[in-house]
Amino acid sequence: MTAVGSAGFRHLSSTSVCRVTLQTKSGTEKPSSPWTLMAAVCLQRLPVISADCSPIEQQFRQMMQRMELEKSLLSDHELRLLEDSERISRKQADDYDSDEEENRGDQEIVLAQDLEDSWEQKLQKFQPGLRVNVCVKSSRHSGEGVRARSVPADAPLSCLADADEDLTSLERCLADPLVLVAEQQVGGDKLWLLPQTRWQEGETLRQTAERALASLPAAGLKATFLGNAPCGVYKYKLPKAARTESAVGTKVFFFKAILSDGGAPAAPSASLLWAKKSELQRYLKPAYMMKVERFVLAL
Amino acid sequence: MSWALSRCLCRVLSRQSPPSSFLLAEHHRAVQSLWFAPMRTLKISTPLRAEPKKKKKVDPRREQMLKERMRKKLRKLEKVAPELIPIEDLITPAKFLDETRERSAPRLSFEDSEGRALLLKEWCRYKQEQHMAEVQAVELALEAQREALDELKLESEELYQAALKPDPLMFPFTHKGPVYTPPKSKYEAPDGKYNDITKVYTQ
């Protein structure tokens, strides 16, 4: 009984403290929080082509096609094929009705098989875009296991390079969603992270994120921001030596955006990368990565 | 004074003889003058005692009743439910009920049918795993967003309120989904004319 009573008392006291803090916040003197606010943008290029089927998907697709064919009725084109083949076999046999032939003599007999052949030829003439950009494999420093502190050697190569390997190209890995990663100066170090910038008074966090995107060296990246609410947060405290009363650490709020078409392809620069979710681990720090991978959906 | 006078006058008038005897007296004098002296003018007074003319109140009422009945009938006829627009996809065209169109169904061997059944079960399992993974991923993303909003609330109330506001400019949002082959740059699509023969129904 006494334990319950004391717990209840504690609960009441905590809520009263909360109310007090809220009131002081709404008062004219706003105590500035010790956290620096920053907004970052998680810009994604959604997949352009459909992904390849896994083995079970391929098997299932073939089976479904066969089943559907078996359960279907004959189409007009197939009936026409059957009729034509029958007519030819009748003509070749010696007993055929000359009347029937005369009726159709003045019409041009276009066999259904001829139509099929002409369609096949037309298809051969058309060259669709290639699903995989064919390449000459380049020898390149892969950067595995290297902490993303130094500038990676993934410099853009000539156009013969494997477009999938060129991390700065937007045309790589057309079947997967890509995330934009930039190398920025944070504190004293250059780190790989999602493009971020500091929040200023008088603007919403979403506007800060838009400013972060606009301030990147790559011009012409048009994006649609998905809503006003942040999708994730990462907070870190400054090392004890640098901590002061008003600067304990930073909170970075992430905003999601989708790259929209129509932007002119920007000149590739060394500090911007388009990475798949599996490659993000190479560039982002582990604690940061843990927070980011939750909202980057790569299904 | 005047009121007393009028009351006296009333009493006087009421004491007079009933009008019939008065009229009879007059009549008597008139008859006498007819027989004995030629009539100069035939005085025929307006018929004061005839029965009043029947106004036939029933007629306009009858007309109104008739009109109302007609209107009600019209309304009943119009109340018929509007014809439903046929869904053309659900109507099998008559030409597909032809028997000559049937495909000869091939006989499946035992292994084939067993293989199909097993593949269907595997597919079921695969799809279920995919679905669970999707649901989990969505839950994680929502959790991350909730955390972000909590942190923002601790920071500043006005930024939190600004974040909660819906974005009116976002919708309508369109994005072309993944295709099988990527679009070719500088591809000239052939011009095609087409006649749209879809049937449009009006109710």
PDB file of C-alpha atoms in Angstrom, chain B residues 50-203:
ATOM      1  CA  ALA B  50     -86.452  33.119 -55.975  1.00  0.00           C
ATOM      2  CA  GLU B  51     -84.127  30.297 -54.937  1.00  0.00           C
ATOM      3  CA  PRO B  52     -80.427  31.334 -55.134  1.00  0.00           C
ATOM      4  CA  LYS B  53     -78.457  30.026 -58.114  1.00  0.00           C
ATOM      5  CA  LYS B  54     -76.357  26.870 -57.458  1.00  0.00           C
ATOM      6  CA  LYS B  55     -72.711  27.883 -57.799  1.00  0.00           C
ATOM      7  CA  LYS B  56     -71.615  24.329 -58.639  1.00  0.00           C
ATOM      8  CA  LYS B  57     -68.755  24.301 -56.185  1.00  0.00           C
ATOM      9  CA  VAL B  58     -68.099  20.703 -57.020  1.00  0.00           C
ATOM     10  CA  ASP B  59     -66.828  21.386 -60.547  1.00  0.00           C
ATOM     11  CA  PRO B  60     -63.593  23.255 -59.889  1.00  0.00           C
ATOM     12  CA  ARG B  61     -62.917  20.816 -57.069  1.00  0.00           C
ATOM     13  CA  ARG B  62     -63.457  17.919 -59.424  1.00  0.00           C
ATOM     14  CA  GLU B  63     -61.076  19.456 -61.912  1.00  0.00           C
ATOM     15  CA  GLN B  64     -58.457  19.907 -59.236  1.00  0.00           C
ATOM     16  CA  MET B  65     -58.879  16.329 -58.107  1.00  0.00           C
ATOM     17  CA  LEU B  66     -58.465  15.112 -61.661  1.00  0.00           C
ATOM     18  CA  LYS B  67     -55.332  17.213 -62.123  1.00  0.00           C
ATOM     19  CA  GLU B  68     -53.824  15.912 -58.903  1.00  0.00           C
ATOM     20  CA  ARG B  69     -54.489  12.336 -59.869  1.00  0.00           C
ATOM     21  CA  MET B  70     -52.844  12.897 -63.213  1.00  0.00           C
ATOM     22  CA  ARG B  71     -49.816  14.479 -61.541  1.00  0.00           C
ATOM     23  CA  LYS B  72     -49.512  11.591 -59.086  1.00  0.00           C
ATOM     24  CA  LYS B  73     -49.606   9.086 -61.906  1.00  0.00           C
ATOM     25  CA  LEU B  74     -46.895  10.980 -63.745  1.00  0.00           C
ATOM     26  CA  ARG B  75     -44.743  11.060 -60.625  1.00  0.00           C
ATOM     27  CA  LYS B  76     -45.167   7.320 -60.107  1.00  0.00           C
ATOM     28  CA  LEU B  77     -44.082   6.674 -63.661  1.00  0.00           C
ATOM     29  CA  GLU B  78     -41.047   8.918 -63.282  1.00  0.00           C
ATOM     30  CA  LYS B  79     -40.043   7.243 -60.004  1.00  0.00           C
ATOM     31  CA  VAL B  80     -38.820   4.178 -61.847  1.00  0.00           C
ATOM     32  CA  ALA B  81     -35.195   3.527 -60.824  1.00  0.00           C
ATOM     33  CA  PRO B  82     -32.679   4.688 -63.437  1.00  0.00           C
ATOM     34  CA  GLU B  83     -31.281   1.929 -65.572  1.00  0.00           C
ATOM     35  CA  LEU B  84     -27.980   0.668 -64.274  1.00  0.00           C
ATOM     36  CA  ILE B  85     -24.964   1.234 -66.494  1.00  0.00           C
ATOM     37  CA  PRO B  86     -23.782  -2.201 -67.668  1.00  0.00           C
ATOM     38  CA  ILE B  87     -20.233  -3.137 -66.728  1.00  0.00           C
ATOM     39  CA  GLU B  88     -18.864  -4.343 -70.011  1.00  0.00           C
ATOM     40  CA  ASP B  89     -16.085  -6.353 -68.407  1.00  0.00           C
ATOM     41  CA  LEU B  90     -18.537  -8.586 -66.607  1.00  0.00           C
ATOM     42  CA  ILE B  91     -20.671  -9.402 -69.626  1.00  0.00           C
ATOM     43  CA  THR B  92     -19.342 -12.347 -71.621  1.00  0.00           C
ATOM     44  CA  PRO B  93     -19.735 -11.513 -75.314  1.00  0.00           C
ATOM     45  CA  ALA B  94     -21.841 -14.062 -77.140  1.00  0.00           C
ATOM     46  CA  LYS B  95     -19.099 -15.051 -79.535  1.00  0.00           C
ATOM     47  CA  PHE B  96     -17.051 -16.600 -76.727  1.00  0.00           C
ATOM     48  CA  LEU B  97     -19.773 -19.101 -75.877  1.00  0.00           C
ATOM     49  CA  ASP B  98     -19.061 -20.858 -79.136  1.00  0.00           C
ATOM     50  CA  GLU B  99     -18.058 -24.466 -78.736  1.00  0.00           C
ATOM     51  CA  THR B 100     -15.566 -24.472 -81.570  1.00  0.00           C
ATOM     52  CA  ARG B 101     -13.365 -22.183 -79.498  1.00  0.00           C
ATOM     53  CA  GLU B 102     -12.561 -24.666 -76.814  1.00  0.00           C
ATOM     54  CA  ARG B 103      -8.952 -25.647 -76.463  1.00  0.00           C
ATOM     55  CA  SER B 104      -8.236 -29.312 -76.027  1.00  0.00           C
ATOM     56  CA  ALA B 105      -7.058 -29.563 -72.438  1.00  0.00           C
ATOM     57  CA  PRO B 106      -3.806 -31.498 -72.227  1.00  0.00           C
ATOM     58  CA  ARG B 107      -3.545 -34.347 -69.751  1.00  0.00           C
ATOM     59  CA  LEU B 108      -1.024 -33.606 -67.030  1.00  0.00           C
ATOM     60  CA  SER B 109       1.186 -36.349 -65.730  1.00  0.00           C
ATOM     61  CA  PHE B 110       1.230 -37.115 -62.047  1.00  0.00           C
ATOM     62  CA  GLU B 111       4.633 -35.467 -61.586  1.00  0.00           C
ATOM     63  CA  ASP B 112       3.461 -32.319 -63.316  1.00  0.00           C
ATOM     64  CA  SER B 113       0.415 -31.883 -61.146  1.00  0.00           C
ATOM     65  CA  GLU B 114       2.386 -32.682 -57.996  1.00  0.00           C
ATOM     66  CA  GLY B 115       5.082 -30.236 -59.049  1.00  0.00           C
ATOM     67  CA  ARG B 116       2.485 -27.536 -59.550  1.00  0.00           C
ATOM     68  CA  ALA B 117       0.922 -28.117 -56.161  1.00  0.00           C
ATOM     69  CA  LEU B 118       4.308 -27.979 -54.413  1.00  0.00           C
ATOM     70  CA  LEU B 119       5.299 -24.840 -56.290  1.00  0.00           C
ATOM     71  CA  LEU B 120       2.095 -23.161 -55.233  1.00  0.00           C
ATOM     72  CA  LYS B 121       2.828 -23.970 -51.593  1.00  0.00           C
ATOM     73  CA  GLU B 122       6.364 -22.645 -51.853  1.00  0.00           C
ATOM     74  CA  TRP B 123       5.080 -19.504 -53.470  1.00  0.00           C
ATOM     75  CA  CYS B 124       2.632 -19.074 -50.626  1.00  0.00           C
ATOM     76  CA  ARG B 125       5.457 -19.275 -48.090  1.00  0.00           C
ATOM     77  CA  TYR B 126       7.654 -16.887 -50.095  1.00  0.00           C
ATOM     78  CA  LYS B 127       4.903 -14.312 -50.404  1.00  0.00           C
ATOM     79  CA  GLN B 128       4.132 -14.547 -46.713  1.00  0.00           C
ATOM     80  CA  GLU B 129       7.752 -13.863 -45.805  1.00  0.00           C
ATOM     81  CA  GLN B 130       7.798 -10.918 -48.163  1.00  0.00           C
ATOM     82  CA  HIS B 131       4.660  -9.507 -46.626  1.00  0.00           C
ATOM     83  CA  MET B 132       5.925  -9.876 -43.053  1.00  0.00           C
ATOM     84  CA  ALA B 133       9.167  -8.173 -44.030  1.00  0.00           C
ATOM     85  CA  GLU B 134       7.224  -5.287 -45.564  1.00  0.00           C
ATOM     86  CA  VAL B 135       5.033  -4.876 -42.519  1.00  0.00           C
ATOM     87  CA  GLN B 136       8.045  -4.875 -40.222  1.00  0.00           C
ATOM     88  CA  ALA B 137       9.862  -2.325 -42.340  1.00  0.00           C
ATOM     89  CA  VAL B 138       6.864  -0.016 -42.309  1.00  0.00           C
ATOM     90  CA  GLU B 139       6.556  -0.357 -38.533  1.00  0.00           C
ATOM     91  CA  LEU B 140      10.231   0.505 -38.089  1.00  0.00           C
ATOM     92  CA  ALA B 141       9.875   3.576 -40.246  1.00  0.00           C
ATOM     93  CA  LEU B 142       6.834   4.726 -38.256  1.00  0.00           C
ATOM     94  CA  GLU B 143       8.729   4.156 -35.023  1.00  0.00           C
ATOM     95  CA  ALA B 144      11.610   6.274 -36.311  1.00  0.00           C
ATOM     96  CA  GLN B 145       9.206   9.061 -37.223  1.00  0.00           C
ATOM     97  CA  ARG B 146       7.510   8.968 -33.846  1.00  0.00           C
ATOM     98  CA  GLU B 147      10.857   9.235 -32.146  1.00  0.00           C
ATOM     99  CA  ALA B 148      11.806  12.185 -34.322  1.00  0.00           C
ATOM    100  CA  LEU B 149       8.568  13.986 -33.476  1.00  0.00           C
ATOM    101  CA  ASP B 150       9.085  13.357 -29.744  1.00  0.00           C
ATOM    102  CA  GLU B 151      12.572  14.840 -29.898  1.00  0.00           C
ATOM    103  CA  LEU B 152      11.294  17.814 -31.842  1.00  0.00           C
ATOM    104  CA  LYS B 153       8.586  18.398 -29.265  1.00  0.00           C
ATOM    105  CA  LEU B 154      11.217  18.510 -26.531  1.00  0.00           C
ATOM    106  CA  GLU B 155      13.106  21.058 -28.555  1.00  0.00           C
ATOM    107  CA  SER B 156      10.541  23.641 -29.538  1.00  0.00           C
ATOM    108  CA  GLU B 157       6.794  23.675 -29.587  1.00  0.00           C
ATOM    109  CA  GLU B 158       6.361  25.883 -32.667  1.00  0.00           C
ATOM    110  CA  LEU B 159       8.611  23.745 -34.848  1.00  0.00           C
ATOM    111  CA  TYR B 160       6.657  20.725 -33.667  1.00  0.00           C
ATOM    112  CA  GLN B 161       3.363  22.357 -34.618  1.00  0.00           C
ATOM    113  CA  ALA B 162       4.774  23.365 -37.981  1.00  0.00           C
ATOM    114  CA  ALA B 163       5.872  19.773 -38.568  1.00  0.00           C
ATOM    115  CA  LEU B 164       2.411  18.429 -37.798  1.00  0.00           C
ATOM    116  CA  LYS B 165       0.679  20.630 -40.359  1.00  0.00           C
ATOM    117  CA  PRO B 166      -0.412  18.803 -43.516  1.00  0.00           C
ATOM    118  CA  ASP B 167       1.207  19.884 -46.753  1.00  0.00           C
ATOM    119  CA  PRO B 168      -1.447  21.072 -49.218  1.00  0.00           C
ATOM    120  CA  LEU B 169       0.916  21.308 -52.182  1.00  0.00           C
ATOM    121  CA  MET B 170       2.007  17.692 -52.065  1.00  0.00           C
ATOM    122  CA  PHE B 171      -1.108  16.168 -53.651  1.00  0.00           C
ATOM    123  CA  PRO B 172      -1.789  15.315 -56.429  1.00  0.00           C
ATOM    124  CA  PHE B 173       1.532  13.516 -56.555  1.00  0.00           C
ATOM    125  CA  THR B 174       2.397  11.348 -59.536  1.00  0.00           C
ATOM    126  CA  HIS B 175       5.422   9.193 -60.184  1.00  0.00           C
ATOM    127  CA  LYS B 176       5.861   6.807 -63.091  1.00  0.00           C
ATOM    128  CA  GLY B 177       6.593   3.356 -61.795  1.00  0.00           C
ATOM    129  CA  PRO B 178       9.376   0.994 -62.901  1.00  0.00           C
ATOM    130  CA  VAL B 179       9.217  -0.221 -66.487  1.00  0.00           C
ATOM    131  CA  TYR B 180      10.880  -3.271 -68.024  1.00  0.00           C
ATOM    132  CA  THR B 181      13.445  -1.434 -70.152  1.00  0.00           C
ATOM    133  CA  PRO B 182      14.813   2.003 -69.344  1.00  0.00           C
ATOM    134  CA  PRO B 183      13.677   4.920 -71.518  1.00  0.00           C
ATOM    135  CA  LYS B 184      15.871   5.644 -74.522  1.00  0.00           C
ATOM    136  CA  SER B 185      17.220   9.136 -74.751  1.00  0.00           C
ATOM    137  CA  LYS B 186      16.352  10.840 -78.053  1.00  0.00           C
ATOM    138  CA  TYR B 187      13.778   8.255 -79.067  1.00  0.00           C
ATOM    139  CA  GLU B 188      11.157   9.477 -81.550  1.00  0.00           C
ATOM    140  CA  ALA B 189       7.931   7.665 -80.936  1.00  0.00           C
ATOM    141  CA  PRO B 190       5.924   7.017 -84.118  1.00  0.00           C
ATOM    142  CA  ASP B 191       2.824   9.162 -84.519  1.00  0.00           C
ATOM    143  CA  GLY B 192      -0.301   7.142 -84.160  1.00  0.00           C
ATOM    144  CA  LYS B 193      -3.879   8.116 -84.946  1.00  0.00           C
ATOM    145  CA  TYR B 194      -6.602   6.268 -83.119  1.00  0.00           C
ATOM    146  CA  ASN B 195     -10.363   6.317 -82.993  1.00  0.00           C
ATOM    147  CA  ASP B 196     -11.730   6.090 -79.515  1.00  0.00           C
ATOM    148  CA  ILE B 197     -14.793   3.831 -79.671  1.00  0.00           C
ATOM    149  CA  THR B 198     -15.481   3.437 -75.952  1.00  0.00           C
ATOM    150  CA  LYS B 199     -19.206   3.582 -75.226  1.00  0.00           C
ATOM    151  CA  VAL B 200     -20.228   6.374 -72.893  1.00  0.00           C
ATOM    152  CA  TYR B 201     -23.425   5.787 -70.910  1.00  0.00           C
ATOM    153  CA  THR B 202     -25.555   8.528 -69.389  1.00  0.00           C
ATOM    154  CA  GLN B 203     -28.087   7.825 -66.694  1.00  0.00           C
TER     155      GLN B 203
END
